[in-house]
mmCIF file of C-alpha atoms and ligand atoms in Angstrom:
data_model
loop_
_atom_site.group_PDB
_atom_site.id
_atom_site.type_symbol
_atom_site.label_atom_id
_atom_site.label_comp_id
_atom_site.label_asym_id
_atom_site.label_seq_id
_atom_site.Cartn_x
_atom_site.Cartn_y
_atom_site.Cartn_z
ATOM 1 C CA UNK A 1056 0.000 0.000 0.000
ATOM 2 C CA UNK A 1057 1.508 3.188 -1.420
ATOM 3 C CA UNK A 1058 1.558 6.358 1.364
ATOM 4 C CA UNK A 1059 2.668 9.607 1.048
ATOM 5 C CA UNK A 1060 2.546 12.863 1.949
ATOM 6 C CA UNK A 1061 0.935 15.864 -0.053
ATOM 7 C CA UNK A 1062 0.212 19.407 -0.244
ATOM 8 C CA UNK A 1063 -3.085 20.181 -2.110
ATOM 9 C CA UNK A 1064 -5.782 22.628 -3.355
ATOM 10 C CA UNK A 1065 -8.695 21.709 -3.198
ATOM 11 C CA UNK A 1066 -10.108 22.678 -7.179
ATOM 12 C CA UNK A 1067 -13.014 20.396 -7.253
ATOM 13 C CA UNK A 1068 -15.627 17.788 -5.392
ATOM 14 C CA UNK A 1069 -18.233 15.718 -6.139
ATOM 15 C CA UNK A 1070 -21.113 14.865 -3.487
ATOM 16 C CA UNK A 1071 -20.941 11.318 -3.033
ATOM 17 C CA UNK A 1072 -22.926 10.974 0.289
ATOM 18 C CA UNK A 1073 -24.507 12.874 2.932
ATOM 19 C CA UNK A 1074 -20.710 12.998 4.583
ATOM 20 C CA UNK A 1075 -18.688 11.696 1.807
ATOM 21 C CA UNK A 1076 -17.399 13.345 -1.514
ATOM 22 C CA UNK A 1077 -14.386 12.805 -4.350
ATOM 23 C CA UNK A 1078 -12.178 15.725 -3.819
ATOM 24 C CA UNK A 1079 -10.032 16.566 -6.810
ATOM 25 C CA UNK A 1080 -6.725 18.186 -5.513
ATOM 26 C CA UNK A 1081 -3.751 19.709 -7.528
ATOM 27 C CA UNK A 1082 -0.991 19.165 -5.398
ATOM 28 C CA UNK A 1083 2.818 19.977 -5.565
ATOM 29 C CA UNK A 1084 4.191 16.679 -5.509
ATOM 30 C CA UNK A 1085 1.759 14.666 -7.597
ATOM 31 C CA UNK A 1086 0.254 17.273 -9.988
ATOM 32 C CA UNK A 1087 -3.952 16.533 -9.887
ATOM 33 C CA UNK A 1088 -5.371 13.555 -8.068
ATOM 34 C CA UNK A 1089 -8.701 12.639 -7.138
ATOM 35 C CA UNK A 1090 -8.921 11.529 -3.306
ATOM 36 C CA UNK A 1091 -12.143 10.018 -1.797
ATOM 37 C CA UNK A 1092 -13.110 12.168 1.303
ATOM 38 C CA UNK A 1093 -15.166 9.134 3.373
ATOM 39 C CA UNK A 1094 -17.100 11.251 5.752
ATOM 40 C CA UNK A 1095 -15.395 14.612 5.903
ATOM 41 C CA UNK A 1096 -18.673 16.511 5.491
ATOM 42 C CA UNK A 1097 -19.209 15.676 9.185
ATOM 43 C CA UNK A 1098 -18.936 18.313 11.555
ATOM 44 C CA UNK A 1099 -16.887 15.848 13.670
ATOM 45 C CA UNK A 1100 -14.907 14.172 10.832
ATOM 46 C CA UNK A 1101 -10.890 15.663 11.866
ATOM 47 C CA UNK A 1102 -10.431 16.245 8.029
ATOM 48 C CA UNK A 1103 -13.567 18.494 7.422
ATOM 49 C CA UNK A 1104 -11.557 21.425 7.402
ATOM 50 C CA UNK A 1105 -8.916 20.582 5.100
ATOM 51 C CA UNK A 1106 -11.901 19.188 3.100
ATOM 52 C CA UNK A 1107 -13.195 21.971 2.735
ATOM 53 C CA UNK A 1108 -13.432 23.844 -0.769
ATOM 54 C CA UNK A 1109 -10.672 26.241 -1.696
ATOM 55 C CA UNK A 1110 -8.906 24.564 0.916
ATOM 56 C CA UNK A 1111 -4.769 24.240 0.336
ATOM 57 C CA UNK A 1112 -4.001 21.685 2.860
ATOM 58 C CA UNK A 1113 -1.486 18.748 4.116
ATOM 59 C CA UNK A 1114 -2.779 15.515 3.664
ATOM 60 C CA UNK A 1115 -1.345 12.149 4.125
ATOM 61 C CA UNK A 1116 -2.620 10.263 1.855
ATOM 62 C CA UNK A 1117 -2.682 6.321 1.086
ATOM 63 C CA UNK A 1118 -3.879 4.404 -2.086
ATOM 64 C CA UNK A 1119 -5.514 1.285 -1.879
ATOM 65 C CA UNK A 1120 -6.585 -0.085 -5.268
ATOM 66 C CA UNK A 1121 -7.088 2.568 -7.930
ATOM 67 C CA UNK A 1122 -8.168 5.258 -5.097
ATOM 68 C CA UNK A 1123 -6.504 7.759 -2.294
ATOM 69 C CA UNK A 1124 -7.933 7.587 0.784
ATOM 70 C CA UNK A 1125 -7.024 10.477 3.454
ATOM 71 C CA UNK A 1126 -4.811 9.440 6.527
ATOM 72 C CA UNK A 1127 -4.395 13.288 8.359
ATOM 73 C CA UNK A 1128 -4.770 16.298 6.992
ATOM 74 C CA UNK A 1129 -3.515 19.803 8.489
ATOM 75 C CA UNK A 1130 -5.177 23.018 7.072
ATOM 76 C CA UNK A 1131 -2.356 25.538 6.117
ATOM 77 C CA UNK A 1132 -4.730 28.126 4.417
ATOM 78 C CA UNK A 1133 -8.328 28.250 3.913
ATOM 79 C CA UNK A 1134 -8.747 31.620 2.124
ATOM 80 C CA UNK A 1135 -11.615 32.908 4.579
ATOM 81 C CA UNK A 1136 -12.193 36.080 3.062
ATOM 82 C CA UNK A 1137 -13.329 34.248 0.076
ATOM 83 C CA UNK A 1138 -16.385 33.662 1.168
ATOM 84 C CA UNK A 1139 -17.495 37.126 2.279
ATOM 85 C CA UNK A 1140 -18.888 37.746 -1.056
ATOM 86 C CA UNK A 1141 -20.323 36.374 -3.726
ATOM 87 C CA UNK A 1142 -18.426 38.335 -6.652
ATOM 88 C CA UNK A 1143 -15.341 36.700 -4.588
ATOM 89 C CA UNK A 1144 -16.149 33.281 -4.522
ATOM 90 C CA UNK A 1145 -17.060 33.001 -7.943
ATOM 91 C CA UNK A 1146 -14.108 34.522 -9.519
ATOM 92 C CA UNK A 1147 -12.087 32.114 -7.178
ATOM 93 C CA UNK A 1148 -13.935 28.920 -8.713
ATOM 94 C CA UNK A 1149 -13.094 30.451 -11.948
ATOM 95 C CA UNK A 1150 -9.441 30.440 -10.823
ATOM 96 C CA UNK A 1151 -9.291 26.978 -9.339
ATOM 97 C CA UNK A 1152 -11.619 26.060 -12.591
ATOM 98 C CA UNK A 1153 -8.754 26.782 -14.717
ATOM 99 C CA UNK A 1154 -5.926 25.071 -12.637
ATOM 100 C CA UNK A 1155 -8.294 21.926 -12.522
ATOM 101 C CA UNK A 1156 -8.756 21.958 -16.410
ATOM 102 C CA UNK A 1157 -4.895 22.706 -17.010
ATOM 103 C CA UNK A 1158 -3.135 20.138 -14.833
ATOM 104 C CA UNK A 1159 -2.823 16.384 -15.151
ATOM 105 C CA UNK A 1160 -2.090 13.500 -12.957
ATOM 106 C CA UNK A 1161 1.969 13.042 -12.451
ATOM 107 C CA UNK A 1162 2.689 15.898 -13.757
ATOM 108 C CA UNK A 1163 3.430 19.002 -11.083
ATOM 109 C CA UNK A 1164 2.915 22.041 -12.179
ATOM 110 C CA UNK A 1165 4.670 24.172 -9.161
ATOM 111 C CA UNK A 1166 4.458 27.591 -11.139
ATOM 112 C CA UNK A 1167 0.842 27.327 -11.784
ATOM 113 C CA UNK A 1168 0.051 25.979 -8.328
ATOM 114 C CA UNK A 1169 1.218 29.010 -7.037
ATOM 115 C CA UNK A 1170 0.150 31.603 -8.780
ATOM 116 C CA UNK A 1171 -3.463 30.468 -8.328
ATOM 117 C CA UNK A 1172 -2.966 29.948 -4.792
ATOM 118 C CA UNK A 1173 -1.457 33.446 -4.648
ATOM 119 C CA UNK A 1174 -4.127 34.729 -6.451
ATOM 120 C CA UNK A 1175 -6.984 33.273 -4.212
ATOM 121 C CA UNK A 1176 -4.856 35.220 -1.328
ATOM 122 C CA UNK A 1177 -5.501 38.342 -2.959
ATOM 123 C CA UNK A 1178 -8.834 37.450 -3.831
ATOM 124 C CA UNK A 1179 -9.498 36.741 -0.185
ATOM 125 C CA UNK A 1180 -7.258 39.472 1.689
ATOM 126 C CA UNK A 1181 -6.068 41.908 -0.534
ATOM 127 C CA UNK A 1182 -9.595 44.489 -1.008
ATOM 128 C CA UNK A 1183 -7.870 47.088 -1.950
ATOM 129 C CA UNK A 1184 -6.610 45.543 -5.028
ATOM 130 C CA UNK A 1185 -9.531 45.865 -7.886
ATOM 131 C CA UNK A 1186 -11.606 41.877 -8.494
ATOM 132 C CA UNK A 1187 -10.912 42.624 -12.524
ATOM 133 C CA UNK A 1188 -6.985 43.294 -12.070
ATOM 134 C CA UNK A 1189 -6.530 40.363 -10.096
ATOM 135 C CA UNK A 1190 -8.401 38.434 -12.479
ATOM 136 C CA UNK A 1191 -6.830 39.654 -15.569
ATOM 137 C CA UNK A 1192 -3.030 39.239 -14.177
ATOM 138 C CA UNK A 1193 -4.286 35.657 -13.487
ATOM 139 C CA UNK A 1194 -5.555 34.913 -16.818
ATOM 140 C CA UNK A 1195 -2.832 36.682 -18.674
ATOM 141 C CA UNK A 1196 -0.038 34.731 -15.976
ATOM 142 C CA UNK A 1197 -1.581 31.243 -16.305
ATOM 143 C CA UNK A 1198 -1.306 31.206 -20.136
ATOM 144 C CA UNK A 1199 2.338 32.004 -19.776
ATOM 145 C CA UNK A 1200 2.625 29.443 -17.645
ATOM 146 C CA UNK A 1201 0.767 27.155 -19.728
ATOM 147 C CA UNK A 1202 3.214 27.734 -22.962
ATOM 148 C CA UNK A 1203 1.540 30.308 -24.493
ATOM 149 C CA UNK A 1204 3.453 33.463 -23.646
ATOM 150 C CA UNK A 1205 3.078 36.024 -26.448
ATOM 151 C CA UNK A 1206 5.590 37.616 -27.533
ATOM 152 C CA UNK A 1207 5.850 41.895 -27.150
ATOM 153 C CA UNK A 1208 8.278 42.928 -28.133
ATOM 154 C CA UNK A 1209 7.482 44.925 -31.030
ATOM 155 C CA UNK A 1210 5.764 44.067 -34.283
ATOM 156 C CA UNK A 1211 6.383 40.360 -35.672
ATOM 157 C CA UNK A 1212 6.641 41.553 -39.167
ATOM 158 C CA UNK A 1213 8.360 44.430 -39.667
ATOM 159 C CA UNK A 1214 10.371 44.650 -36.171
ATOM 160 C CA UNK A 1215 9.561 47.969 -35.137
ATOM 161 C CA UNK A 1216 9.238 48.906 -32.074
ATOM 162 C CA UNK A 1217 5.456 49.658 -31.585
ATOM 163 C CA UNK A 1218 3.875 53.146 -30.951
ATOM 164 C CA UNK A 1219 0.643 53.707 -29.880
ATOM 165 C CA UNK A 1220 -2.409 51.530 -30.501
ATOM 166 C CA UNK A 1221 -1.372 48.049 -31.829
ATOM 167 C CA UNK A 1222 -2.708 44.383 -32.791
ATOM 168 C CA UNK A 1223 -2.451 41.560 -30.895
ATOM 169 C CA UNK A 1224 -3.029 38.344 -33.202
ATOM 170 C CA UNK A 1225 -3.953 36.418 -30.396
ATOM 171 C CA UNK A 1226 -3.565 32.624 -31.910
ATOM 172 C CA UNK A 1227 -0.177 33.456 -32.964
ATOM 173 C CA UNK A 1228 0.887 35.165 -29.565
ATOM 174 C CA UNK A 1229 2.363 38.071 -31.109
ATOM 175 C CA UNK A 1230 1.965 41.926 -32.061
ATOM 176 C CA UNK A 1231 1.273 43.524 -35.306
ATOM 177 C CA UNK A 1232 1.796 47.114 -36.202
ATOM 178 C CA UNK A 1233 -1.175 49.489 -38.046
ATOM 179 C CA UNK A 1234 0.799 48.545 -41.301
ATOM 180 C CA UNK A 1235 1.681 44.874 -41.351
ATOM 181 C CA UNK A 1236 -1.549 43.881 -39.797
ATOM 182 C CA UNK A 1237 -3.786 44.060 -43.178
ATOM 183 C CA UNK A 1238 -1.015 41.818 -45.355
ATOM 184 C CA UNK A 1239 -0.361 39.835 -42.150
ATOM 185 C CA UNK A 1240 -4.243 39.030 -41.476
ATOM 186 C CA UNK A 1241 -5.054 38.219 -45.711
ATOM 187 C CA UNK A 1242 -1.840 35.752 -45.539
ATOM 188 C CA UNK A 1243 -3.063 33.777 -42.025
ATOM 189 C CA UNK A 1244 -7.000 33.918 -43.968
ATOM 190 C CA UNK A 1245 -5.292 31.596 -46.847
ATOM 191 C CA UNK A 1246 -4.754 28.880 -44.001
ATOM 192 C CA UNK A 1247 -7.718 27.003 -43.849
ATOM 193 C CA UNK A 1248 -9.026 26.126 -40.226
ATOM 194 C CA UNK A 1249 -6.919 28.888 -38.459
ATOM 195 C CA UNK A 1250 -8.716 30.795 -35.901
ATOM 196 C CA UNK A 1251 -8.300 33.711 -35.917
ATOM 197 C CA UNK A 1252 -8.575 36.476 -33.395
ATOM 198 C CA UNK A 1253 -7.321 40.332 -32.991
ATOM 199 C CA UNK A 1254 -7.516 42.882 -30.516
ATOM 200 C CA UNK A 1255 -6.336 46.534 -30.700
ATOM 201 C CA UNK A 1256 -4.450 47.344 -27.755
ATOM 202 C CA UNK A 1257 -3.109 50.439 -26.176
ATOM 203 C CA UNK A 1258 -0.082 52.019 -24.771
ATOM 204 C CA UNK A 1259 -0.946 51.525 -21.229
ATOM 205 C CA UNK A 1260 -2.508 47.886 -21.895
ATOM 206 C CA UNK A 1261 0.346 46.695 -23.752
ATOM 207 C CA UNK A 1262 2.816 48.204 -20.510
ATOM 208 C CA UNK A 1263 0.642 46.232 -18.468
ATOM 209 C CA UNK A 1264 0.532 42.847 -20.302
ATOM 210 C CA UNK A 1265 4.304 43.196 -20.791
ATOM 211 C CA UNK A 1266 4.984 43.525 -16.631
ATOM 212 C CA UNK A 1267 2.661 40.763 -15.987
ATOM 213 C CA UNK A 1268 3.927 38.106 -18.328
ATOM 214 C CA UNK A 1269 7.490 39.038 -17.257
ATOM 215 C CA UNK A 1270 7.605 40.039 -13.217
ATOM 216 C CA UNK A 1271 8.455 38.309 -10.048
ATOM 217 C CA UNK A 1272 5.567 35.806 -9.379
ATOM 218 C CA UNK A 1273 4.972 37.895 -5.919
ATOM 219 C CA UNK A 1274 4.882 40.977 -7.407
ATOM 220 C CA UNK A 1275 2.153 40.067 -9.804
ATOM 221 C CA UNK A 1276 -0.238 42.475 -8.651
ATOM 222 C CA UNK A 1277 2.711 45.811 -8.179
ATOM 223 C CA UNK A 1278 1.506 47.463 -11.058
ATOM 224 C CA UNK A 1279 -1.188 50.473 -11.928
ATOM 225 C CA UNK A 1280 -3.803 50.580 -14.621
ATOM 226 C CA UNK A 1281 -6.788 53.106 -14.938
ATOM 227 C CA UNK A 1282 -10.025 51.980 -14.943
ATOM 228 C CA UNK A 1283 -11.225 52.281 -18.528
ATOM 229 C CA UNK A 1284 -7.618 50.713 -19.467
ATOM 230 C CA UNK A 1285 -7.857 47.852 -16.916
ATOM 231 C CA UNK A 1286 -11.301 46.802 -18.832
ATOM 232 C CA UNK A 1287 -9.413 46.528 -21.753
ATOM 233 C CA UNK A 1288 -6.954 44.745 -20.448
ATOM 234 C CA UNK A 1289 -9.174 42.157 -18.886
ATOM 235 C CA UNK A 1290 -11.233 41.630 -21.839
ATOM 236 C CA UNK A 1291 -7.721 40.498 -23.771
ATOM 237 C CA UNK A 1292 -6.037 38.618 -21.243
ATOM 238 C CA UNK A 1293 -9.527 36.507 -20.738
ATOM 239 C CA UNK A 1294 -9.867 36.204 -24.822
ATOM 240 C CA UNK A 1295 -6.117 35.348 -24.929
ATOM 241 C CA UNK A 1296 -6.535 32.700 -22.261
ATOM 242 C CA UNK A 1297 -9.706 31.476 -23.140
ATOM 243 C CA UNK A 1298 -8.888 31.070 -26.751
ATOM 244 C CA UNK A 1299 -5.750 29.213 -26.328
ATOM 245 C CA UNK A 1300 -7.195 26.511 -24.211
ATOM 246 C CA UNK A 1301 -10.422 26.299 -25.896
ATOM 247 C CA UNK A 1302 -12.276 26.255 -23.412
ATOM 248 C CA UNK A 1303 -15.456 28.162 -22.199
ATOM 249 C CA UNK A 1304 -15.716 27.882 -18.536
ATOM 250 C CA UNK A 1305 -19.121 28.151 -16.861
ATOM 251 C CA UNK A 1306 -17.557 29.037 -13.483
ATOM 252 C CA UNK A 1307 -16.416 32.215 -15.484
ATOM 253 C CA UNK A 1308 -19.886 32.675 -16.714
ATOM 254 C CA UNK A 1309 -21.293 32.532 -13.923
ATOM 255 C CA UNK A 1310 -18.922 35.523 -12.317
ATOM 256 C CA UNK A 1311 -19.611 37.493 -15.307
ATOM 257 C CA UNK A 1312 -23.537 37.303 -14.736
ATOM 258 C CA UNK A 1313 -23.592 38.616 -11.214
ATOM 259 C CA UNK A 1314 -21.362 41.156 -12.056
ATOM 260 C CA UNK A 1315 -24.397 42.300 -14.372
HETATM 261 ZN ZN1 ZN B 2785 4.951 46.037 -38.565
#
């Protein structure tokens, strides 16, 4: 019988039971695993707490058969302020929504473990930082981490170094300037079954895409955007994201419609 010892998130469960449920965890050591929680919906069950959702915990786990079954648990962080409102608890099942759909079993993912779980801190604790910066820097991060960094440079045709408004062409992960983008965009419409997806972005968008994709994980959320810019740059880094895992995620429309 296989035993070891894990730290987890807690992305995902399934009701299995009045006290039971499968509890999906992405953990550092053994990427995403699904462990079955016998009874830790009881009040009195020692593991309820790390159970819980949201939930990044210790667990000592043991597999019997095909499935983990939960020896002790210790809580290290349960991301209480979370829960204090609803606009906060749904963007942070978007979040964990995400990690769950871009990890696998055996494979850790330590970079993307943290920045979601530093992101659900500042989700849960950090109210002075705007909901839609936190979720953009997320969005924009995570498909960095996921292999799709674009690259900013300056325009992937000619070279320059961009001024003022530019393209990003979004499936290719890289910028265009006002003149290359109309030859660039006929030659990628010649290649059958490419999507194909643009945005214009601005001066102050571009700064901000360019310090997230490139800063110190814990300095993620050091930078300044105005309002009417940071909607811009949400609406790209969720299309860029979005787009390149193709994926629609109903935890994210569900955020978006009590935002409304
Ligand atoms: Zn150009």
């Amino acid at each position: 019988m296989d035993r070891i010892t894990v730290h987890g998130l807690n992305v995902k469960e399934t009701e299995t039971g009045d006290y039971d449920k499968i509890i999906t965890l992405v953990t550092q050591e053994l990427g995403k695993i699904t462990v079955t929680g016998k009874g830790v919906k009881s009040l009195k069950s020692r593991h309820m707490v790390a159970c819980q959702p949201f939930a990044y915990s210790t667990f000592v786990l043991k597999k019997s058969k095909k499935f983990w079954y939960i020896e002790e648990s210790e809580n290290i962080e349960c991301f209480f302020g979370i829960r204090t409102e609803m606009d906060r608890l749904a963007l942070s099942a978007y979040v964990c929504d995400v990690l769950c759909d871009v990890t696998v079993e055996n494979a850790p993912e330590p970079d993307l473990l943290r920045l979601t779980l530093n992101t659900l801190y500042a989700i849960s604790y950090r109210k002075d930082i705007d909901l839609d910066m936190i979720k953009a820097a997320f969005e924009m991060r995570c498909a960095c981490e996921c292999g799709f960094c674009p690259e900013l440079s300056g325009c992937d045709v000619c070279g320059c170094d961009v001024q003022g408004d530019v393209y990003l062409d979004v499936m290719n992960g890289r910028l265009l300037c006002p003149s290359c983008k109309p030859r660039a965009e006929k030659e990628e419409a010649l290649i059958e079954g490419t999507a194909r997806l643009y945005y214009i972005i601005s001066p102050c968008v571009l700064a901000a895409m360019r310090y997230v994709i490139a800063c110190d994980l814990p300095k993620l959320l050091a930078f300044t955007i105005e309002k009417d810019e940071l909607y811009l740059f949400g609406k790209v880094a969720e299309g860029y994201l979005t787009n390149h895992l193709e994926h629609k995620f109903a935890t994210l429309d569900f955020y978006k419609s009590i935002l409304l």
